[in-house]
């Protein structure tokens, strides 16, 4: 084997592989350039899966004729002037890699004109070979046509999926950009057919409706949070709307769509116990941080970022999301009343590329949501649960009540779980979880690694009400447990908590993860279903539900109660 220097062409193709892995990546880079150029109208046309043709036209500043050739050179950019700029990037692009990369794996034609000049220019780059710029007549702005993508890169071509799949990635890209740039009109055409036409709207919620569809958008409520130079705001789905995947969970940093573990984790932590396992919320989170606080130069496609103060950002997002949810929980459906959703109808929408995702399955989900979202009727909500007229208990686990609207069913197990959980959380926030000493300490033996962890986290455990003492090798005595919980065998619970600790291992997120565990504990150790309650116990439980936040969901995200309106009942009995 001998070492050789790779040819320039090969080097650029290797680099291209990182930037343009599929047609959607080309669309993303071209759109970023259009937005960086201040465009207000951007139009994307696709043929086939995008490998036949991708055309992006914008009405931005355009590229001066003299700079056309330079624009397609590697590492040529107008966006960084000096090295320090790299650490305060305000534009979407900065690497100067997109155009040369795309040009090295396709036949690319750039046509552009700047304001104030008569004629524009056109430049063709074919498989990395650049032609000479020609003078042509064209409107102000830039059009980039990319044909035969990956024609000389069979390896990459092979990985292209069906046109439908590639198109869905492309529309994802456009949708994210459209959310981050509501001031821009985006259009997508495929094979001559218009797939979306996101005209500029007055209110952000209308853009949300264009992109996610009015049904999802309607279920979302705004939130905002700001402290110092960090702001987190956006829209989130009020429970109980939830989705089987994280498709609608989108995070943006300084208007750049990013996939970020910390942000996603923080959003989900904000929802924490309000979602069932495996369910995801719809969230558009816009985080604004000083440019110097975030490094966007950690991923070739700029889709990941690194925060200087990761922990603070995480906590800020949790706060923001929780704040939004808390407002919503106190007054469910209020956001729908606040925002006149009717305005959606005024917006011309093409068929949404997201629409195919709405199978009948999803529709059923919306109906369930519609039912559940009436759980707290619009009128006076103070003491809602106490105001119910208790009729009895069914199957040993459902409390049957008459409400103002009709009939309400309460899952008593879920209700108990939620009450216990919220009390526990409250005690934790006050920094004093009440302990209850066990008459006879319970002994637990753990594997070495977990024993070490438990030792390390003994203080934190104590803060949660669990006092454990080392008792010989790898054995611990549980001396006290949270007073909120009834007597029981705590060894399994503690074992599970420690196993969880082993998985987290990150101090920043520990309190939440422990809380998550608590949720499980609460669920497993409070009153079990199928126990007959006395009327007094029922009233006490209803009173407690009124006293807590998030009374409508158990800590596992299951609903605590559902309500059937008179109309629902009449429909069931075919009286209407
Ligand atoms: P980068 O965006 O990282 O600077 P690119 O290779 O994407 O690198 O683009 C190179 C340069 O070409 C940009 O810096 C910009 O000056 C110019 N350019 C590219 N696309 C456009 C466009 N649509 N409108 C105006 N200028 C553009
Ligand atoms: Mg660019």
Coordinates of C-alpha atoms in Angstrom, one line a residue, residues 52-572:
X52 CA -33.9 14.4 -12.1
X53 CA -34.3 18.0 -11.2
X54 CA -34.3 20.3 -8.2
X55 CA -34.9 24.0 -8.9
X56 CA -34.8 26.7 -6.2
X57 CA -35.7 30.2 -7.2
X58 CA -35.6 33.2 -4.9
X59 CA -36.0 36.9 -5.1
X60 CA -33.1 37.6 -2.8
X61 CA -30.1 39.9 -3.4
X62 CA -28.6 37.8 -6.2
X63 CA -25.0 37.1 -6.9
X64 CA -22.9 39.7 -8.7
X65 CA -21.8 38.6 -12.2
X66 CA -18.1 38.9 -11.2
X67 CA -18.6 36.7 -8.2
X68 CA -20.5 33.8 -9.9
X69 CA -17.4 31.8 -10.5
X70 CA -16.1 32.4 -7.0
X71 CA -19.4 31.3 -5.5
X72 CA -18.9 27.8 -6.6
X73 CA -15.3 27.5 -5.4
X74 CA -14.7 25.5 -2.3
X75 CA -14.6 27.5 0.9
X76 CA -15.8 30.6 -0.8
X77 CA -18.4 32.5 1.2
X78 CA -19.6 36.0 1.5
X79 CA -20.8 35.3 5.1
X80 CA -17.6 35.2 7.1
X81 CA -15.2 38.2 7.0
X82 CA -12.8 37.2 9.7
X83 CA -12.0 34.3 11.9
X84 CA -13.8 35.7 14.8
X85 CA -17.1 35.6 12.8
X86 CA -17.0 31.8 13.0
X87 CA -17.9 32.2 16.7
X88 CA -20.9 34.4 16.2
X89 CA -22.6 33.0 13.1
X90 CA -25.9 34.8 12.3
X91 CA -26.4 33.4 8.8
X92 CA -27.7 29.9 7.9
X93 CA -24.6 29.2 5.7
X94 CA -21.0 30.0 6.4
X95 CA -19.0 27.0 5.2
X96 CA -18.8 27.9 1.6
X97 CA -19.2 24.3 0.7
X98 CA -22.8 23.9 -0.5
X99 CA -22.5 25.1 -4.1
X100 CA -19.2 23.4 -4.9
X101 CA -20.4 20.2 -3.3
X102 CA -23.6 20.1 -5.2
X103 CA -21.8 21.1 -8.4
X104 CA -19.4 18.2 -8.0
X105 CA -22.1 15.6 -8.0
X106 CA -24.6 17.0 -10.5
X107 CA -25.1 19.3 -13.4
X108 CA -25.8 22.6 -11.7
X109 CA -26.8 25.8 -13.3
X110 CA -26.9 29.1 -11.5
X111 CA -28.8 32.1 -12.9
X112 CA -28.7 35.3 -10.9
X113 CA -29.0 39.0 -11.1
X114 CA -28.4 41.7 -8.5
X115 CA -30.5 44.8 -8.1
X116 CA -29.5 47.8 -10.1
X117 CA -27.8 45.9 -13.0
X118 CA -29.3 45.3 -16.4
X119 CA -28.3 41.8 -17.1
X120 CA -27.6 38.8 -14.9
X121 CA -25.3 35.9 -15.3
X122 CA -25.4 32.2 -15.7
X123 CA -22.9 29.6 -14.8
X124 CA -22.9 25.9 -15.3
X125 CA -20.9 23.4 -13.2
X126 CA -20.9 19.8 -14.4
X127 CA -19.5 17.1 -12.3
X128 CA -17.2 19.6 -10.6
X129 CA -16.1 21.3 -13.8
X130 CA -17.0 24.9 -14.1
X131 CA -17.9 26.6 -17.3
X132 CA -17.5 30.3 -17.9
X133 CA -20.2 32.7 -16.7
X134 CA -22.4 34.0 -19.4
X135 CA -24.5 37.2 -19.5
X136 CA -28.2 36.5 -19.6
X137 CA -31.4 38.3 -19.0
X138 CA -33.2 37.3 -15.8
X139 CA -35.2 38.7 -12.9
X140 CA -33.4 39.9 -9.7
X141 CA -32.7 37.0 -7.5
X142 CA -31.2 33.6 -8.0
X143 CA -32.3 30.3 -9.5
X144 CA -30.3 27.2 -9.0
X145 CA -31.1 24.2 -11.1
X146 CA -29.6 20.9 -10.1
X147 CA -30.0 18.1 -12.6
X148 CA -28.9 14.5 -12.6
X149 CA -27.9 14.5 -9.0
X150 CA -25.4 11.8 -8.2
X151 CA -25.3 10.7 -11.8
X152 CA -21.6 9.9 -11.4
X153 CA -21.9 8.6 -7.9
X154 CA -23.6 5.2 -8.3
X155 CA -22.9 4.4 -4.6
X156 CA -25.0 7.3 -3.5
X157 CA -27.6 6.9 -6.2
X158 CA -28.2 3.4 -5.0
X159 CA -29.2 4.8 -1.6
X160 CA -31.9 7.0 -2.9
X161 CA -35.3 5.9 -1.8
X162 CA -38.6 6.1 -3.7
X163 CA -39.7 9.5 -5.0
X164 CA -42.4 9.6 -2.3
X165 CA -39.8 9.1 0.4
X166 CA -37.4 11.6 -1.0
X167 CA -40.2 14.0 -1.5
X168 CA -41.3 13.7 2.1
X169 CA -37.8 14.5 3.3
X170 CA -37.9 17.5 1.0
X171 CA -41.2 18.7 2.3
X172 CA -39.9 18.2 5.9
X173 CA -37.1 20.6 5.0
X174 CA -39.4 23.2 3.6
X175 CA -41.8 22.8 6.5
X176 CA -39.1 23.5 9.0
X177 CA -37.8 26.5 7.1
X178 CA -41.3 27.8 6.7
X179 CA -41.9 27.6 10.5
X180 CA -38.7 29.4 11.2
X181 CA -39.3 32.0 8.5
X182 CA -43.0 33.0 8.5
X183 CA -42.1 36.2 6.7
X184 CA -41.2 34.2 3.6
X185 CA -43.5 32.7 1.0
X186 CA -42.6 29.1 0.3
X187 CA -43.8 27.1 -2.6
X188 CA -43.2 23.5 -3.5
X189 CA -44.1 21.9 -6.8
X190 CA -43.6 18.3 -7.9
X191 CA -43.9 17.2 -11.4
X192 CA -45.8 20.3 -12.3
X193 CA -48.2 19.9 -9.4
X194 CA -48.3 22.3 -6.5
X195 CA -47.8 20.5 -3.2
X196 CA -47.6 23.5 -0.9
X197 CA -48.0 27.2 -1.1
X198 CA -47.3 28.9 2.2
X199 CA -48.3 32.5 1.6
X200 CA -47.2 34.9 4.2
X201 CA -49.8 35.2 7.0
X202 CA -50.5 37.8 9.6
X203 CA -50.2 35.5 12.6
X204 CA -47.7 32.8 13.3
X205 CA -50.5 30.4 14.1
X206 CA -51.7 30.5 10.6
X207 CA -48.2 29.5 9.4
X208 CA -48.4 26.7 11.8
X209 CA -51.7 25.7 10.3
X210 CA -50.3 25.7 6.8
X211 CA -47.4 23.5 7.8
X212 CA -48.9 21.1 10.3
X213 CA -52.4 21.2 9.1
X214 CA -55.2 23.1 10.9
X215 CA -56.1 20.2 13.2
X216 CA -52.7 19.9 14.8
X217 CA -52.3 23.7 14.9
X218 CA -55.6 24.2 16.6
X219 CA -54.5 21.9 19.4
X220 CA -51.4 24.1 20.1
X221 CA -51.0 26.9 22.4
X222 CA -48.3 29.6 22.5
X223 CA -45.6 29.8 25.2
X224 CA -42.8 32.1 25.9
X225 CA -40.0 32.5 28.4
X226 CA -37.2 34.9 28.7
X227 CA -34.3 35.4 31.0
X228 CA -31.4 37.6 30.3
X229 CA -30.3 37.0 26.7
X230 CA -32.0 33.6 26.4
X231 CA -35.5 33.3 25.2
X232 CA -37.5 30.2 24.5
X233 CA -40.9 30.5 22.9
X234 CA -43.1 28.8 20.4
X235 CA -46.2 26.7 20.2
X236 CA -46.9 23.4 21.9
X237 CA -49.7 20.9 21.9
X238 CA -51.8 20.9 25.0
X239 CA -52.3 17.5 26.3
X240 CA -54.1 15.2 25.6
X241 CA -53.1 15.7 22.0
X242 CA -50.2 13.5 21.3
X243 CA -48.6 11.6 18.4
X244 CA -46.9 8.3 17.9
X245 CA -43.6 9.8 16.9
X246 CA -41.6 12.9 17.3
X247 CA -42.3 14.1 13.7
X248 CA -44.0 17.2 15.1
X249 CA -41.4 18.0 17.7
X250 CA -39.3 20.6 16.1
X251 CA -36.6 22.7 17.7
X252 CA -34.9 25.8 16.3
X253 CA -31.9 27.7 17.5
X254 CA -31.7 31.2 16.3
X255 CA -34.1 30.2 13.5
X256 CA -32.0 27.3 12.4
X257 CA -33.7 23.9 12.6
X258 CA -31.6 21.6 14.7
X259 CA -31.8 18.1 16.0
X260 CA -30.5 18.3 19.5
X261 CA -30.6 15.8 22.2
X262 CA -30.5 18.3 24.9
X263 CA -33.4 20.4 23.5
X264 CA -35.6 17.3 22.8
X265 CA -34.9 16.0 26.2
X266 CA -35.8 19.3 27.8
X267 CA -39.0 19.6 25.8
X268 CA -40.1 16.1 26.8
X269 CA -39.1 16.8 30.4
X270 CA -41.3 19.8 30.3
X271 CA -44.2 17.5 29.5
X272 CA -42.7 14.9 31.8
X273 CA -45.6 13.0 33.2
X274 CA -48.3 14.4 30.9
X275 CA -47.6 12.1 28.0
X276 CA -48.0 8.4 27.8
X277 CA -44.9 6.4 27.2
X278 CA -44.1 6.3 23.5
X279 CA -46.3 9.4 22.7
X280 CA -44.9 12.7 21.6
X281 CA -46.2 16.2 21.6
X282 CA -46.3 18.6 18.7
X283 CA -43.9 21.5 19.6
X284 CA -42.3 24.2 17.6
X285 CA -39.6 25.5 20.0
X286 CA -37.7 28.6 19.0
X287 CA -34.7 29.2 21.1
X288 CA -32.9 32.5 20.9
X289 CA -29.4 32.6 22.4
X290 CA -26.5 35.0 21.8
X291 CA -24.7 33.8 18.7
X292 CA -21.5 33.5 20.7
X293 CA -23.2 31.0 23.0
X294 CA -23.8 28.4 20.5
X295 CA -21.5 26.6 18.1
X296 CA -23.1 25.7 14.9
X297 CA -20.0 24.5 13.3
X298 CA -20.0 21.0 14.6
X299 CA -21.8 19.2 11.8
X300 CA -21.3 19.3 8.1
X301 CA -24.9 19.8 7.4
X302 CA -25.2 22.2 10.3
X303 CA -28.1 20.3 11.8
X304 CA -26.5 19.9 15.2
X305 CA -25.2 22.5 17.5
X306 CA -23.3 22.7 20.7
X307 CA -24.3 25.1 23.6
X308 CA -21.7 26.7 25.8
X309 CA -24.0 26.5 28.7
X310 CA -25.9 23.3 28.0
X311 CA -27.4 22.9 31.5
X312 CA -28.8 26.4 31.5
X313 CA -30.3 26.0 28.1
X314 CA -31.9 22.7 29.1
X315 CA -33.4 24.2 32.2
X316 CA -34.7 27.2 30.3
X317 CA -36.5 25.0 27.9
X318 CA -38.0 22.9 30.6
X319 CA -39.3 26.0 32.3
X320 CA -40.7 27.4 29.1
X321 CA -42.6 24.3 28.2
X322 CA -43.9 23.7 31.7
X323 CA -45.0 27.3 32.0
X324 CA -47.0 26.9 28.8
X325 CA -48.5 23.7 29.8
X326 CA -49.4 25.0 33.3
X327 CA -51.3 27.9 31.8
X328 CA -53.1 25.6 29.5
X329 CA -53.9 23.0 32.2
X330 CA -55.6 25.7 34.3
X331 CA -57.8 26.7 31.4
X332 CA -58.0 24.0 28.8
X333 CA -59.1 25.0 25.4
X334 CA -58.7 28.6 26.2
X335 CA -56.1 29.0 23.5
X336 CA -58.6 27.9 21.0
X337 CA -61.0 30.6 22.2
X338 CA -58.3 33.2 22.3
X339 CA -57.1 32.7 18.8
X340 CA -59.9 32.8 16.2
X341 CA -58.9 29.8 14.3
X342 CA -61.4 30.7 11.6
X343 CA -58.7 32.9 10.1
X344 CA -57.1 29.7 8.8
X345 CA -59.8 29.4 6.3
X346 CA -58.7 32.7 4.8
X347 CA -55.3 31.2 3.9
X348 CA -55.0 29.5 0.5
X349 CA -53.4 26.2 1.1
X350 CA -52.3 23.6 -1.3
X351 CA -52.4 19.9 -0.3
X352 CA -50.0 19.6 2.5
X353 CA -47.1 17.3 2.1
X354 CA -47.7 16.3 5.7
X355 CA -51.2 15.3 4.9
X356 CA -50.5 11.6 4.0
X357 CA -49.4 11.1 7.5
X358 CA -53.0 11.5 8.6
X359 CA -54.3 8.0 8.2
X360 CA -57.6 7.0 9.5
X361 CA -55.7 6.0 12.6
X362 CA -54.7 9.5 13.2
X363 CA -58.2 10.7 12.6
X364 CA -59.5 8.4 15.2
X365 CA -56.9 9.9 17.5
X366 CA -58.3 13.3 16.9
X367 CA -61.7 12.2 17.7
X368 CA -60.5 10.8 20.9
X369 CA -58.8 14.1 21.5
X370 CA -61.9 15.9 20.8
X371 CA -63.7 13.9 23.4
X372 CA -61.0 14.3 26.0
X373 CA -60.5 17.9 25.3
X374 CA -63.9 18.6 26.7
X375 CA -62.8 17.2 30.0
X376 CA -62.7 20.6 31.6
X377 CA -65.6 22.6 30.2
X378 CA -65.0 26.2 29.3
X379 CA -67.0 27.7 32.2
X380 CA -65.8 28.2 35.8
X381 CA -63.2 25.6 36.5
X382 CA -62.4 26.4 40.1
X383 CA -63.4 23.4 42.0
X384 CA -64.5 21.5 39.0
X385 CA -64.0 18.1 40.5
X386 CA -65.7 19.0 43.8
X387 CA -68.6 20.4 41.9
X388 CA -69.4 17.0 40.4
X389 CA -72.4 15.2 41.6
X390 CA -71.2 11.7 42.6
X391 CA -73.5 8.9 41.5
X392 CA -71.4 6.0 42.5
X393 CA -68.6 3.7 41.6
X394 CA -68.4 1.2 38.8
X395 CA -66.3 -1.9 38.4
X396 CA -64.5 -0.9 41.6
X397 CA -62.3 1.6 39.8
X398 CA -64.4 4.2 38.1
X399 CA -66.2 7.0 39.8
X400 CA -69.4 7.9 38.0
X401 CA -70.5 11.5 38.3
X402 CA -73.0 13.9 36.7
X403 CA -71.4 17.1 35.5
X404 CA -72.7 20.3 34.1
X405 CA -72.2 19.0 30.7
X406 CA -73.3 15.4 31.1
X407 CA -71.6 12.4 32.6
X408 CA -68.1 12.2 33.9
X409 CA -66.1 9.1 34.6
X410 CA -63.0 9.2 36.8
X411 CA -60.4 6.5 36.9
X412 CA -59.7 6.4 40.6
X413 CA -56.4 4.7 40.3
X414 CA -55.1 7.3 37.8
X415 CA -56.5 10.1 40.0
X416 CA -54.8 8.7 43.1
X417 CA -51.5 8.4 41.2
X418 CA -51.7 12.0 40.0
X419 CA -52.5 13.4 43.4
X420 CA -49.7 11.5 45.1
X421 CA -47.3 12.5 42.4
X422 CA -48.2 16.2 42.6
X423 CA -47.9 16.2 46.3
X424 CA -44.6 14.6 46.1
X425 CA -43.4 17.0 43.6
X426 CA -44.6 19.8 45.7
X427 CA -42.7 18.6 48.7
X428 CA -39.6 18.2 46.5
X429 CA -39.9 21.7 45.2
X430 CA -40.2 22.9 48.8
X431 CA -37.1 21.0 49.5
X432 CA -38.6 18.8 52.2
X433 CA -40.0 15.5 51.4
X434 CA -41.5 14.0 54.5
X435 CA -39.9 10.8 55.7
X436 CA -41.5 8.0 57.4
X437 CA -39.3 5.6 59.3
X438 CA -39.8 2.0 58.7
X439 CA -40.2 -0.1 61.8
X440 CA -38.1 -2.8 60.4
X441 CA -35.6 -1.6 57.9
X442 CA -35.8 -3.4 54.6
X443 CA -32.5 -4.9 53.3
X444 CA -31.6 -4.7 49.6
X445 CA -28.6 -6.3 47.9
X446 CA -27.3 -4.8 44.7
X447 CA -24.8 -5.7 42.0
X448 CA -21.5 -3.9 42.6
X449 CA -21.9 -1.2 40.0
X450 CA -25.3 -0.3 41.3
X451 CA -24.2 -0.5 44.9
X452 CA -21.6 2.1 44.1
X453 CA -24.2 4.3 42.4
X454 CA -26.5 4.1 45.3
X455 CA -23.7 5.1 47.7
X456 CA -22.9 8.0 45.5
X457 CA -26.5 9.1 45.3
X458 CA -27.5 8.4 48.9
X459 CA -27.9 12.1 49.6
X460 CA -30.2 12.6 46.6
X461 CA -32.2 9.6 47.6
X462 CA -32.5 11.0 51.0
X463 CA -33.9 14.2 49.5
X464 CA -36.6 12.1 48.0
X465 CA -37.6 10.5 51.2
X466 CA -35.5 7.4 50.9
X467 CA -32.9 6.9 53.6
X468 CA -30.6 4.1 52.9
X469 CA -27.5 3.0 54.8
X470 CA -24.7 0.8 53.6
X471 CA -24.9 -2.4 55.5
X472 CA -22.0 -4.6 54.6
X473 CA -20.8 -5.2 51.1
X474 CA -23.3 -4.2 48.4
X475 CA -26.1 -4.5 50.9
X476 CA -28.2 -1.6 52.1
X477 CA -30.8 -1.0 54.7
X478 CA -33.8 1.1 53.7
X479 CA -34.6 3.0 56.9
X480 CA -37.2 5.4 55.8
X481 CA -39.5 6.1 52.8
X482 CA -41.6 9.0 51.7
X483 CA -44.4 9.6 54.2
X484 CA -46.9 10.1 51.4
X485 CA -46.9 6.4 50.5
X486 CA -48.6 3.6 52.3
X487 CA -46.6 0.8 53.7
X488 CA -45.2 -1.7 51.3
X489 CA -42.1 -3.5 50.1
X490 CA -39.7 -0.9 48.9
X491 CA -36.9 -3.1 47.7
X492 CA -38.1 -3.5 44.2
X493 CA -38.8 0.1 43.9
X494 CA -35.4 1.1 45.1
X495 CA -33.8 -1.4 42.8
X496 CA -35.5 0.0 39.9
X497 CA -34.5 3.5 40.8
X498 CA -30.8 2.5 41.0
X499 CA -31.0 0.7 37.7
X500 CA -32.4 4.0 36.3
X501 CA -29.5 5.9 37.9
X502 CA -27.1 3.6 36.1
X503 CA -28.7 4.6 32.8
X504 CA -28.7 8.3 33.3
X505 CA -25.3 9.0 34.8
X506 CA -25.7 12.7 34.0
X507 CA -25.8 14.9 37.0
X508 CA -27.6 17.8 35.2
X509 CA -30.6 15.8 34.6
X510 CA -30.7 13.8 37.7
X511 CA -33.5 15.5 39.5
X512 CA -35.9 15.0 36.7
X513 CA -35.0 11.4 36.1
X514 CA -35.5 10.8 39.7
X515 CA -38.8 12.5 39.5
X516 CA -39.7 10.2 36.6
X517 CA -38.9 7.3 38.9
X518 CA -41.0 8.8 41.5
X519 CA -43.8 8.8 39.1
X520 CA -43.5 5.1 38.8
X521 CA -43.3 4.6 42.5
X522 CA -46.3 6.7 42.9
X523 CA -48.1 4.6 40.4
X524 CA -47.2 1.4 42.0
X525 CA -47.6 2.1 45.6
X526 CA -50.7 4.2 46.0
X527 CA -54.1 2.8 46.2
X528 CA -54.6 0.1 43.6
X529 CA -57.6 0.0 41.3
X530 CA -60.5 -2.2 42.3
X531 CA -60.9 -0.9 45.8
X532 CA -64.3 0.2 47.0
X533 CA -64.2 3.8 48.2
X534 CA -66.6 5.3 50.6
X535 CA -68.4 8.5 49.5
X536 CA -66.2 10.5 51.9
X537 CA -63.1 9.0 50.3
X538 CA -64.5 9.9 46.9
X539 CA -65.2 13.5 47.9
X540 CA -61.8 13.7 49.5
X541 CA -60.2 12.5 46.3
X542 CA -62.1 15.0 44.1
X543 CA -61.2 17.8 46.4
X544 CA -57.5 16.8 46.1
X545 CA -57.8 16.8 42.3
X546 CA -59.0 20.4 42.5
X547 CA -55.9 21.3 44.5
X548 CA -53.2 20.2 42.1
X549 CA -51.8 21.2 38.7
X550 CA -52.3 18.8 35.8
X551 CA -55.2 17.0 37.4
X552 CA -56.4 15.7 34.1
X553 CA -53.6 13.2 33.5
X554 CA -52.1 10.4 35.6
X555 CA -48.3 10.5 35.9
X556 CA -48.1 8.0 33.0
X557 CA -50.1 10.3 30.8
X558 CA -53.3 8.3 31.0
X559 CA -56.4 10.5 31.3
X560 CA -57.7 10.8 34.8
X561 CA -61.2 11.3 33.5
X562 CA -63.4 11.6 30.5
X563 CA -66.7 13.4 30.1
X564 CA -69.6 12.6 27.9
X565 CA -71.8 15.5 27.0
X566 CA -75.5 15.2 26.7
X567 CA -75.0 15.3 22.9
X568 CA -72.5 12.5 23.1
X569 CA -74.9 10.4 25.1
X570 CA -77.7 11.1 22.7
X571 CA -75.6 10.1 19.8
X572 CA -74.7 6.9 21.6

